[in-house]
Amino acid sequence: MNTAGAAPRRLLRVVAAVVAAGLLVVLLLPDSDVPSFTVRLISDALDGAGAPDWLSEPTVWEKALNVVLFVPVGAVVALLRPGWPVLGVAVAGFAASLSLEGVQAFLLAGRDGSLADVATNTAGALIGAVAGRAAGSARHRAG
């Protein structure tokens, strides 16, 4: 058994559990106050700093944060499953997002699921998969 790779793999599994737990908390809160608060905070700060209207627009930040939310998911899956193609990781991100957005749409009265969120989450998973694959390749070359 290769013990040199066991510790980083264990750490990666812990990171994966933390990412999954955080994702579930953010996406399955019974109302959207926390995500909405974050979007408003960023938008208001940029507006107060004199940023252009398009940059301080809340919908821009809502979409951007949806992308960012799934980047760690794609990265962790790509690192844990190096044999999966990048598009396979993105498809897994799509399936996870579609499931979570379905729960928001049909089971959580204070939340709204949307296909736009599925698309931005999937984009985040794809970006994370590319980054995770690059990090894995760099680690493999170095070690």
Coordinates of N, CA, C and O in Angstrom, one line a residue:
M1 N 0.8 -1.2 0.0 CA 0.0 0.0 0.0 C 0.9 1.2 0.0 O 1.9 1.3 0.7
N2 N 0.5 2.2 -0.8 CA 1.2 3.5 -0.9 C 0.8 4.4 0.2 O -0.2 5.1 0.2
T3 N 1.7 4.5 1.3 CA 1.3 5.3 2.4 C 1.6 6.8 2.2 O 1.1 7.6 2.9
A4 N 2.5 7.1 1.2 CA 2.9 8.5 1.0 C 1.7 9.2 0.5 O 1.5 10.4 0.8
G5 N 0.8 8.6 -0.3 CA -0.4 9.3 -0.8 C -1.6 9.2 0.1 O -2.6 9.9 -0.2
A6 N -1.5 8.4 1.2 CA -2.7 8.2 2.0 C -3.1 9.5 2.8 O -4.3 9.8 2.9
A7 N -2.1 10.2 3.4 CA -2.4 11.3 4.2 C -3.1 12.5 3.4 O -4.1 13.0 3.8
P8 N -2.5 12.8 2.2 CA -3.2 13.8 1.4 C -4.5 13.4 0.9 O -5.5 14.2 0.9
R9 N -4.7 12.1 0.7 CA -6.0 11.6 0.2 C -7.0 11.7 1.4 O -8.2 12.1 1.2
R10 N -6.6 11.4 2.6 CA -7.5 11.5 3.7 C -7.9 13.0 4.0 O -9.0 13.3 4.2
L11 N -6.9 13.9 3.8 CA -7.2 15.3 4.0 C -8.1 15.8 2.9 O -9.1 16.6 3.2
L12 N -8.0 15.3 1.7 CA -8.9 15.7 0.6 C -10.3 15.2 0.9 O -11.3 15.9 0.6
R13 N -10.4 14.0 1.5 CA -11.8 13.5 1.8 C -12.4 14.4 2.9 O -13.6 14.6 2.9
V14 N -11.6 14.9 3.9 CA -12.1 15.8 4.9 C -12.6 17.1 4.3 O -13.7 17.6 4.6
V15 N -11.8 17.6 3.4 CA -12.1 18.8 2.6 C -13.4 18.6 1.9 O -14.3 19.4 1.9
A16 N -13.5 17.4 1.2 CA -14.7 17.1 0.5 C -16.0 17.1 1.4 O -17.0 17.6 1.0
A17 N -15.8 16.5 2.6 CA -17.0 16.5 3.5 C -17.4 17.9 3.9 O -18.5 18.2 4.0
V18 N -16.3 18.8 4.2 CA -16.6 20.1 4.6 C -17.3 20.9 3.5 O -18.3 21.6 3.7
V19 N -16.8 20.7 2.3 CA -17.4 21.4 1.1 C -18.8 21.0 0.9 O -19.7 21.8 0.7
A20 N -19.1 19.7 1.0 CA -20.5 19.1 0.9 C -21.4 19.7 2.0 O -22.5 20.1 1.7
A21 N -20.9 19.7 3.2 CA -21.7 20.2 4.3 C -22.0 21.6 4.1 O -23.2 22.1 4.3
G22 N -21.0 22.4 3.8 CA -21.3 23.9 3.6 C -22.2 24.1 2.4 O -23.1 25.0 2.5
L23 N -22.1 23.4 1.4 CA -23.0 23.5 0.2 C -24.4 23.2 0.6 O -25.3 23.9 0.3
L24 N -24.6 22.1 1.3 CA -25.9 21.7 1.7 C -26.5 22.8 2.7 O -27.7 23.1 2.5
V25 N -25.8 23.3 3.6 CA -26.3 24.4 4.5 C -26.7 25.6 3.7 O -27.8 26.1 3.9
V26 N -25.8 26.1 2.8 CA -26.2 27.3 2.0 C -27.4 27.1 1.1 O -28.3 27.9 1.0
L27 N -27.4 25.9 0.4 CA -28.5 25.7 -0.6 C -29.8 25.2 0.0 O -30.8 25.4 -0.6
L28 N -29.7 24.6 1.2 CA -31.0 24.1 1.8 C -31.5 24.8 3.0 O -32.4 24.4 3.7
L29 N -31.0 26.1 3.2 CA -31.5 26.9 4.2 C -33.0 27.1 3.9 O -33.4 27.2 2.7
P30 N -33.9 27.2 4.9 CA -35.3 27.3 4.6 C -35.7 28.6 4.0 O -36.8 28.7 3.4
D31 N -34.9 29.6 4.1 CA -35.2 30.9 3.4 C -33.9 31.4 2.7 O -32.8 30.8 3.0
S32 N -34.0 32.4 1.9 CA -32.8 32.9 1.2 C -32.2 34.1 1.8 O -31.5 34.8 1.2
D33 N -32.4 34.3 3.1 CA -31.8 35.5 3.8 C -30.3 35.6 3.7 O -29.7 36.6 3.4
V34 N -29.6 34.5 4.0 CA -28.1 34.5 4.0 C -27.6 34.8 2.6 O -26.8 35.7 2.4
P35 N -28.0 34.0 1.6 CA -27.5 34.3 0.3 C -27.9 35.7 -0.2 O -27.0 36.5 -0.7
S36 N -29.1 36.2 0.1 CA -29.5 37.5 -0.3 C -28.7 38.6 0.5 O -28.4 39.6 -0.1
F37 N -28.4 38.3 1.7 CA -27.7 39.3 2.5 C -26.3 39.4 1.9 O -25.7 40.5 1.8
T38 N -25.6 38.3 1.5 CA -24.3 38.3 1.0 C -24.3 39.1 -0.3 O -23.4 40.0 -0.6
V39 N -25.3 38.9 -1.2 CA -25.4 39.6 -2.5 C -25.6 41.1 -2.2 O -24.9 41.9 -2.9
R40 N -26.5 41.4 -1.3 CA -26.7 42.8 -1.0 C -25.4 43.5 -0.5 O -25.1 44.6 -0.8
L41 N -24.7 42.8 0.4 CA -23.5 43.3 1.0 C -22.5 43.7 0.0 O -21.9 44.8 0.0
I42 N -22.3 42.8 -1.0 CA -21.3 43.0 -2.0 C -21.7 44.1 -2.9 O -21.0 45.1 -3.2
S43 N -23.0 44.1 -3.4 CA -23.5 45.1 -4.3 C -23.5 46.5 -3.6 O -23.1 47.5 -4.3
D44 N -23.9 46.6 -2.4 CA -23.9 47.9 -1.7 C -22.5 48.4 -1.5 O -22.3 49.6 -1.7
A45 N -21.6 47.5 -1.2 CA -20.2 48.0 -1.0 C -19.6 48.5 -2.3 O -18.9 49.5 -2.3
L46 N -19.9 47.8 -3.4 CA -19.4 48.3 -4.7 C -20.0 49.6 -5.1 O -19.4 50.5 -5.6
D47 N -21.3 49.6 -4.9 CA -22.1 50.9 -5.2 C -21.5 52.0 -4.4 O -21.3 53.1 -5.0
G48 N -21.3 51.8 -3.1 CA -20.7 52.9 -2.3 C -19.3 53.3 -2.7 O -18.9 54.4 -2.4
A49 N -18.6 52.3 -3.3 CA -17.2 52.6 -3.7 C -17.2 53.3 -5.1 O -16.1 53.6 -5.6
G50 N -18.4 53.5 -5.7 CA -18.4 54.2 -7.0 C -18.2 53.3 -8.2 O -17.9 53.7 -9.2
A51 N -18.4 52.0 -8.0 CA -18.3 51.0 -9.1 C -19.3 51.3 -10.1 O -20.4 51.8 -9.8
P52 N -19.1 50.9 -11.4 CA -20.1 51.1 -12.4 C -21.4 50.3 -12.1 O -21.3 49.3 -11.3
D53 N -22.5 50.8 -12.6 CA -23.8 50.2 -12.3 C -23.8 48.7 -12.5 O -24.3 47.9 -11.7
W54 N -23.2 48.3 -13.7 CA -23.3 46.9 -14.0 C -22.5 46.0 -13.0 O -22.9 44.9 -12.7
L55 N -21.5 46.6 -12.4 CA -20.7 45.8 -11.4 C -21.3 45.7 -10.1 O -21.1 44.8 -9.3
S56 N -22.1 46.7 -9.7 CA -22.8 46.7 -8.4 C -24.2 46.1 -8.5 O -24.9 46.1 -7.5
E57 N -24.6 45.6 -9.7 CA -25.9 45.0 -9.9 C -26.0 43.7 -9.1 O -25.2 42.8 -9.3
P58 N -27.0 43.6 -8.2 CA -27.1 42.4 -7.4 C -27.2 41.1 -8.3 O -26.7 40.0 -7.9
T59 N -27.9 41.1 -9.4 CA -28.1 39.9 -10.2 C -26.7 39.4 -10.7 O -26.5 38.2 -10.8
V60 N -25.8 40.3 -11.0 CA -24.4 39.9 -11.4 C -23.8 39.1 -10.3 O -23.2 38.1 -10.6
W61 N -23.9 39.6 -9.1 CA -23.2 39.0 -8.0 C -23.9 37.7 -7.6 O -23.3 36.7 -7.1
E62 N -25.2 37.6 -7.7 CA -26.0 36.4 -7.5 C -25.4 35.3 -8.4 O -25.2 34.2 -8.0
K63 N -25.3 35.6 -9.7 CA -24.8 34.6 -10.6 C -23.3 34.3 -10.4 O -22.9 33.1 -10.4
A64 N -22.5 35.3 -10.1 CA -21.1 35.0 -9.8 C -20.9 34.2 -8.6 O -20.1 33.2 -8.6
L65 N -21.7 34.4 -7.6 CA -21.6 33.6 -6.3 C -22.0 32.2 -6.6 O -21.5 31.2 -6.0
N66 N -23.0 32.0 -7.5 CA -23.4 30.6 -7.8 C -22.3 29.9 -8.5 O -22.1 28.7 -8.3
V67 N -21.6 30.6 -9.4 CA -20.4 29.9 -10.0 C -19.4 29.6 -8.9 O -18.9 28.4 -8.8
V68 N -19.0 30.5 -8.1 CA -18.0 30.3 -7.1 C -18.4 29.2 -6.1 O -17.5 28.4 -5.7
L69 N -19.7 29.1 -5.8 CA -20.2 28.1 -4.9 C -19.8 26.6 -5.3 O -19.5 25.8 -4.5
F70 N -19.8 26.4 -6.6 CA -19.5 25.0 -7.1 C -18.1 24.8 -7.6 O -17.7 23.7 -7.9
V71 N -17.2 25.8 -7.6 CA -15.8 25.6 -7.9 C -15.2 24.6 -7.0 O -14.5 23.7 -7.5
P72 N -15.3 24.7 -5.7 CA -14.7 23.7 -4.8 C -15.2 22.3 -5.1 O -14.5 21.3 -5.0
V73 N -16.5 22.2 -5.4 CA -17.1 20.9 -5.7 C -16.4 20.2 -6.9 O -15.9 19.1 -6.8
G74 N -16.2 21.0 -8.0 CA -15.6 20.4 -9.1 C -14.1 20.1 -8.9 O -13.6 19.0 -9.3
A75 N -13.4 20.9 -8.1 CA -12.0 20.7 -7.8 C -11.8 19.5 -7.0 O -11.0 18.6 -7.3
V76 N -12.6 19.3 -5.9 CA -12.5 18.2 -5.0 C -12.8 16.9 -5.8 O -12.1 15.9 -5.6
V77 N -13.9 16.9 -6.5 CA -14.3 15.7 -7.3 C -13.2 15.3 -8.3 O -12.8 14.1 -8.4
A78 N -12.6 16.3 -9.0 CA -11.5 16.0 -9.9 C -10.3 15.4 -9.3 O -9.6 14.6 -9.8
L79 N -10.0 15.9 -8.0 CA -8.8 15.4 -7.3 C -9.1 14.0 -6.7 O -8.2 13.2 -6.7
L80 N -10.3 13.8 -6.3 CA -10.7 12.5 -5.7 C -10.9 11.4 -6.8 O -10.6 10.2 -6.5
R81 N -11.3 11.8 -7.9 CA -11.6 10.9 -9.1 C -10.7 11.3 -10.3 O -11.3 11.8 -11.3
P82 N -9.4 11.1 -10.2 CA -8.5 11.5 -11.3 C -8.8 10.8 -12.6 O -8.5 11.3 -13.7
G83 N -9.5 9.7 -12.6 CA -9.8 9.0 -13.8 C -11.1 9.5 -14.5 O -11.3 9.2 -15.7
W84 N -11.8 10.3 -13.9 CA -13.0 10.9 -14.5 C -12.6 12.0 -15.5 O -11.8 12.8 -15.1
P85 N -13.2 12.1 -16.6 CA -13.0 13.2 -17.5 C -13.5 14.5 -16.9 O -14.5 14.5 -16.1
V86 N -13.0 15.6 -17.3 CA -13.4 16.9 -16.8 C -14.9 17.1 -17.0 O -15.6 17.6 -16.2
L87 N -15.4 16.7 -18.2 CA -16.8 16.9 -18.5 C -17.6 15.9 -17.7 O -18.8 16.3 -17.3
G88 N -17.1 14.8 -17.3 CA -17.8 13.9 -16.3 C -18.0 14.6 -15.0 O -19.1 14.4 -14.4
V89 N -17.0 15.3 -14.5 CA -17.1 16.0 -13.3 C -18.1 17.1 -13.4 O -19.0 17.3 -12.5
A90 N -18.1 17.8 -14.5 CA -19.1 18.8 -14.8 C -20.5 18.2 -14.8 O -21.5 18.9 -14.2
V91 N -20.7 17.1 -15.4 CA -22.0 16.4 -15.4 C -22.4 16.0 -14.0 O -23.6 16.2 -13.6
A92 N -21.5 15.6 -13.1 CA -21.8 15.3 -11.7 C -22.2 16.6 -11.0 O -23.2 16.6 -10.2
G93 N -21.6 17.7 -11.3 CA -21.9 19.0 -10.7 C -23.3 19.4 -11.2 O -24.1 19.9 -10.4
F94 N -23.6 19.2 -12.5 CA -25.0 19.5 -13.0 C -26.0 18.6 -12.3 O -27.0 19.2 -11.8
A95 N -25.8 17.3 -12.1 CA -26.7 16.5 -11.4 C -27.0 16.9 -10.0 O -28.1 17.0 -9.5
A96 N -25.9 17.2 -9.3 CA -26.0 17.7 -7.9 C -26.8 19.0 -7.8 O -27.7 19.2 -7.0
S97 N -26.5 19.9 -8.7 CA -27.1 21.2 -8.7 C -28.6 21.1 -9.1 O -29.5 21.7 -8.4
L98 N -28.9 20.3 -10.1 CA -30.3 20.0 -10.5 C -31.1 19.5 -9.3 O -32.2 19.9 -9.0
S99 N -30.5 18.5 -8.6 CA -31.2 17.9 -7.4 C -31.4 19.0 -6.3 O -32.5 19.1 -5.8
L100 N -30.4 19.8 -6.0 CA -30.5 20.8 -5.0 C -31.5 21.9 -5.4 O -32.3 22.3 -4.5
E101 N -31.5 22.3 -6.6 CA -32.4 23.3 -7.1 C -33.8 22.8 -7.1 O -34.8 23.5 -6.8
G102 N -34.0 21.5 -7.4 CA -35.3 20.9 -7.3 C -35.9 20.9 -5.9 O -37.1 21.1 -5.7
V103 N -35.0 20.6 -4.9 CA -35.4 20.6 -3.5 C -35.8 22.1 -3.2 O -36.9 22.3 -2.6
Q104 N -35.1 23.0 -3.6 CA -35.4 24.4 -3.3 C -36.7 24.8 -4.0 O -37.6 25.5 -3.4
A105 N -37.0 24.3 -5.2 CA -38.2 24.7 -5.9 C -39.4 24.1 -5.4 O -40.5 24.7 -5.3
F106 N -39.3 22.8 -5.0 CA -40.5 22.0 -4.6 C -40.7 21.7 -3.2 O -41.8 21.4 -2.7
L107 N -39.6 21.8 -2.4 CA -39.8 21.4 -1.0 C -39.5 22.5 0.0 O -39.8 22.4 1.2
L108 N -38.9 23.6 -0.4 CA -38.6 24.7 0.6 C -39.4 25.9 0.2 O -39.1 26.6 -0.8
A109 N -40.4 26.2 1.0 CA -41.3 27.3 0.6 C -40.7 28.7 0.5 O -41.1 29.5 -0.3
G110 N -39.6 28.9 1.2 CA -39.0 30.2 1.2 C -37.9 30.4 0.1 O -37.2 31.4 0.1
R111 N -37.7 29.3 -0.7 CA -36.6 29.3 -1.7 C -37.1 29.1 -3.1 O -38.2 28.6 -3.3
D112 N -36.4 29.6 -4.0 CA -36.7 29.4 -5.4 C -35.6 28.7 -6.1 O -34.5 29.1 -6.1
G113 N -35.9 27.6 -6.8 CA -35.0 26.9 -7.6 C -35.0 27.4 -9.0 O -36.1 27.9 -9.4
S114 N -33.9 27.5 -9.7 CA -34.0 28.0 -11.1 C -33.0 27.3 -12.0 O -31.9 26.8 -11.5
L115 N -33.3 27.2 -13.2 CA -32.4 26.6 -14.2 C -31.2 27.5 -14.4 O -30.1 26.9 -14.8
A116 N -31.3 28.8 -14.3 CA -30.2 29.7 -14.4 C -29.2 29.3 -13.3 O -27.9 29.3 -13.6
D117 N -29.6 29.0 -12.1 CA -28.7 28.6 -11.0 C -28.0 27.3 -11.4 O -26.9 27.1 -11.1
V118 N -28.8 26.4 -12.0 CA -28.2 25.1 -12.4 C -27.1 25.3 -13.4 O -26.0 24.8 -13.3
A119 N -27.3 26.2 -14.3 CA -26.3 26.5 -15.3 C -25.1 27.2 -14.7 O -23.9 26.8 -15.0
T120 N -25.2 28.1 -13.8 CA -24.1 28.8 -13.2 C -23.4 27.8 -12.2 O -22.1 27.9 -12.2
N121 N -24.1 27.0 -11.5 CA -23.4 26.0 -10.7 C -22.6 25.0 -11.5 O -21.5 24.7 -11.1
T122 N -23.2 24.6 -12.6 CA -22.5 23.7 -13.5 C -21.2 24.3 -14.0 O -20.1 23.7 -14.1
A123 N -21.3 25.6 -14.4 CA -20.1 26.3 -14.9 C -19.0 26.3 -13.8 O -17.8 26.1 -14.0
G124 N -19.4 26.5 -12.5 CA -18.5 26.5 -11.4 C -17.9 25.2 -11.2 O -16.7 25.1 -11.0
A125 N -18.7 24.1 -11.4 CA -18.1 22.7 -11.3 C -17.1 22.5 -12.4 O -16.1 21.9 -12.1
L126 N -17.4 23.0 -13.6 CA -16.5 22.8 -14.7 C -15.2 23.5 -14.4 O -14.1 23.0 -14.6
I127 N -15.3 24.8 -14.0 CA -14.1 25.6 -13.7 C -13.2 24.9 -12.6 O -12.0 24.7 -12.7
G128 N -13.9 24.4 -11.6 CA -13.3 23.7 -10.5 C -12.6 22.4 -11.0 O -11.5 22.0 -10.5
A129 N -13.3 21.7 -11.9 CA -12.7 20.4 -12.4 C -11.4 20.7 -13.2 O -10.5 20.0 -13.0
V130 N -11.4 21.8 -14.0 CA -10.2 22.1 -14.7 C -9.1 22.5 -13.7 O -8.0 22.0 -13.9
A131 N -9.4 23.3 -12.7 CA -8.4 23.7 -11.7 C -7.9 22.5 -10.9 O -6.7 22.3 -10.7
G132 N -8.9 21.6 -10.5 CA -8.5 20.4 -9.8 C -7.6 19.5 -10.6 O -6.6 18.9 -10.1
R133 N -8.0 19.3 -11.9 CA -7.2 18.5 -12.8 C -5.8 19.1 -13.0 O -4.8 18.3 -12.9
A134 N -5.7 20.4 -13.1 CA -4.4 21.0 -13.2 C -3.5 20.9 -12.0 O -2.3 20.6 -12.0
A135 N -4.2 21.0 -10.8 CA -3.5 20.9 -9.5 C -3.0 19.4 -9.4 O -1.9 19.2 -8.9
G136 N -3.8 18.5 -9.7 CA -3.5 17.1 -9.6 C -2.3 16.7 -10.6 O -1.4 16.0 -10.2
S137 N -2.3 17.3 -11.8 CA -1.2 17.0 -12.7 C 0.1 17.7 -12.2 O 1.1 17.1 -12.3
A138 N 0.0 18.9 -11.7 CA 1.2 19.5 -11.2 C 1.8 18.8 -10.0 O 3.0 18.6 -9.9
R139 N 0.9 18.3 -9.1 CA 1.3 17.5 -8.0 C 2.0 16.2 -8.4 O 3.0 15.7 -7.9
H140 N 1.4 15.6 -9.5 CA 1.9 14.3 -10.0 C 3.3 14.5 -10.6 O 4.2 13.7 -10.4
R141 N 3.5 15.6 -11.4 CA 4.8 15.9 -12.0 C 5.8 16.2 -11.0 O 7.0 15.9 -11.1
A142 N 5.4 16.9 -9.9 CA 6.4 17.3 -8.8 C 6.8 16.2 -8.0 O 7.9 16.2 -7.4
G143 N 5.9 15.2 -7.8 CA 6.2 14.2 -6.8 C 6.4 12.9 -7.3 O 7.0 12.0 -6.8

